[in-house]
PDB file of C-alpha atoms in Angstrom:
ATOM      1  CA  MET A   1       0.000   0.000   0.000  1.00 82.00           C
ATOM      2  CA  LYS A   2       1.274   3.466  -0.821  1.00 84.00           C
ATOM      3  CA  GLU A   3       1.809   5.978   1.924  1.00 88.00           C
ATOM      4  CA  GLU A   4       0.254   8.734  -0.199  1.00 89.00           C
ATOM      5  CA  TYR A   5      -2.155   8.764  -3.116  1.00 87.00           C
ATOM      6  CA  ASP A   6      -2.635  11.505  -5.727  1.00 87.00           C
ATOM      7  CA  LEU A   7      -6.403  12.032  -5.932  1.00 84.00           C
ATOM      8  CA  SER A   8      -6.220  15.226  -7.990  1.00 86.00           C
ATOM      9  CA  LYS A   9      -6.636  13.311 -11.269  1.00 85.00           C
ATOM     10  CA  MET A  10      -9.745  11.415 -10.220  1.00 86.00           C
ATOM     11  CA  LYS A  11     -12.957  12.090 -12.110  1.00 87.00           C
ATOM     12  CA  ARG A  12     -15.954  13.029 -10.007  1.00 85.00           C
ATOM     13  CA  LYS A  13     -19.137  11.003 -10.222  1.00 84.00           C
ATOM     14  CA  LYS A  14     -22.564  11.760  -8.858  1.00 83.00           C
ATOM     15  CA  ASN A  15     -23.659   9.593  -5.987  1.00 79.00           C
ATOM     16  CA  PRO A  16     -25.938   6.898  -7.502  1.00 78.00           C
ATOM     17  CA  TYR A  17     -27.658   6.458  -4.141  1.00 79.00           C
ATOM     18  CA  ALA A  18     -28.480  10.151  -3.650  1.00 75.00           C
ATOM     19  CA  ALA A  19     -32.121   9.622  -4.626  1.00 71.00           C
ATOM     20  CA  LYS A  20     -32.435   6.926  -1.944  1.00 77.00           C
ATOM     21  CA  LEU A  21     -31.044   9.014   0.918  1.00 82.00           C
ATOM     22  CA  LYS A  22     -33.245   9.749   3.888  1.00 83.00           C
ATOM     23  CA  LYS A  23     -35.010  13.078   4.041  1.00 85.00           C
ATOM     24  CA  PRO A  24     -34.740  14.910   7.350  1.00 87.00           C
ATOM     25  CA  VAL A  25     -38.126  15.972   8.744  1.00 91.00           C
ATOM     26  CA  THR A  26     -39.370  17.451  11.977  1.00 95.00           C
ATOM     27  CA  ILE A  27     -42.109  15.383  13.566  1.00 95.00           C
ATOM     28  CA  ARG A  28     -43.818  15.654  16.921  1.00 97.00           C
ATOM     29  CA  LEU A  29     -44.225  12.335  18.700  1.00 96.00           C
ATOM     30  CA  GLY A  30     -45.671  11.564  22.096  1.00 96.00           C
ATOM     31  CA  GLU A  31     -43.152  11.039  24.858  1.00 97.00           C
ATOM     32  CA  ASP A  32     -44.542   7.545  25.461  1.00 96.00           C
ATOM     33  CA  VAL A  33     -44.017   6.645  21.786  1.00 96.00           C
ATOM     34  CA  VAL A  34     -40.401   7.836  21.828  1.00 96.00           C
ATOM     35  CA  ASP A  35     -39.751   6.008  25.114  1.00 97.00           C
ATOM     36  CA  TYR A  36     -41.240   2.809  23.670  1.00 97.00           C
ATOM     37  CA  PHE A  37     -39.049   2.886  20.568  1.00 96.00           C
ATOM     38  CA  LYS A  38     -35.965   3.848  22.596  1.00 97.00           C
ATOM     39  CA  SER A  39     -36.427   0.867  24.927  1.00 97.00           C
ATOM     40  CA  LEU A  40     -37.110  -1.413  21.959  1.00 96.00           C
ATOM     41  CA  SER A  41     -34.018  -0.086  20.206  1.00 95.00           C
ATOM     42  CA  ASP A  42     -31.892  -0.957  23.258  1.00 94.00           C
ATOM     43  CA  GLU A  43     -33.170  -4.548  23.075  1.00 95.00           C
ATOM     44  CA  MET A  44     -32.577  -4.824  19.330  1.00 94.00           C
ATOM     45  CA  GLY A  45     -29.301  -2.911  19.167  1.00 94.00           C
ATOM     46  CA  LEU A  46     -30.551  -0.398  16.583  1.00 93.00           C
ATOM     47  CA  PRO A  47     -30.806   3.383  16.824  1.00 95.00           C
ATOM     48  CA  TYR A  48     -34.380   4.301  17.727  1.00 96.00           C
ATOM     49  CA  GLN A  49     -34.825   6.574  14.694  1.00 94.00           C
ATOM     50  CA  SER A  50     -33.803   3.715  12.407  1.00 92.00           C
ATOM     51  CA  LEU A  51     -36.250   1.445  14.206  1.00 95.00           C
ATOM     52  CA  ILE A  52     -39.090   3.941  13.715  1.00 95.00           C
ATOM     53  CA  ASN A  53     -38.120   4.240  10.041  1.00 93.00           C
ATOM     54  CA  LEU A  54     -38.119   0.436   9.628  1.00 94.00           C
ATOM     55  CA  TYR A  55     -41.537   0.191  11.272  1.00 95.00           C
ATOM     56  CA  LEU A  56     -42.998   2.920   9.073  1.00 95.00           C
ATOM     57  CA  ARG A  57     -41.408   1.351   5.973  1.00 93.00           C
ATOM     58  CA  ASP A  58     -43.102  -1.941   6.917  1.00 95.00           C
ATOM     59  CA  CYS A  59     -46.425  -0.084   7.205  1.00 95.00           C
ATOM     60  CA  VAL A  60     -45.895   1.375   3.734  1.00 94.00           C
ATOM     61  CA  SER A  61     -44.960  -1.951   2.141  1.00 95.00           C
ATOM     62  CA  THR A  62     -47.972  -3.760   3.653  1.00 96.00           C
ATOM     63  CA  HIS A  63     -50.354  -0.817   3.094  1.00 96.00           C
ATOM     64  CA  ARG A  64     -51.196  -0.861   6.795  1.00 93.00           C
ATOM     65  CA  LYS A  65     -53.548   1.902   7.830  1.00 91.00           C
ATOM     66  CA  PRO A  66     -53.981   3.275  11.354  1.00 87.00           C
ATOM     67  CA  ASN A  67     -56.932   2.101  13.416  1.00 87.00           C
ATOM     68  CA  PHE A  68     -58.363   5.033  15.330  1.00 84.00           C
ATOM     69  CA  ASN A  69     -60.651   4.507  18.302  1.00 83.00           C
ATOM     70  CA  TRP A  70     -61.785   7.965  19.344  1.00 78.00           C
ATOM     71  CA  THR A  71     -63.302   8.180  22.824  1.00 77.00           C
ATOM     72  CA  GLU A  72     -64.838  11.158  24.536  1.00 68.00           C
TER      73      GLU A  72
END
């Protein structure tokens, strides 16, 4: 392996995965929801935001819709 490399002659390429990158959003979640996913993430060894993303991605792929039970 060389100690130094000359990268000045490299051609730049666009990132082919740029379209698949995650989009940062601001979302308000209940404290109990965040606590649930944080404790679950500790068990699974994943960051809690990744776990939430995986869960929501699963909802999208299975076309799962929320079930609301409104009570007064």
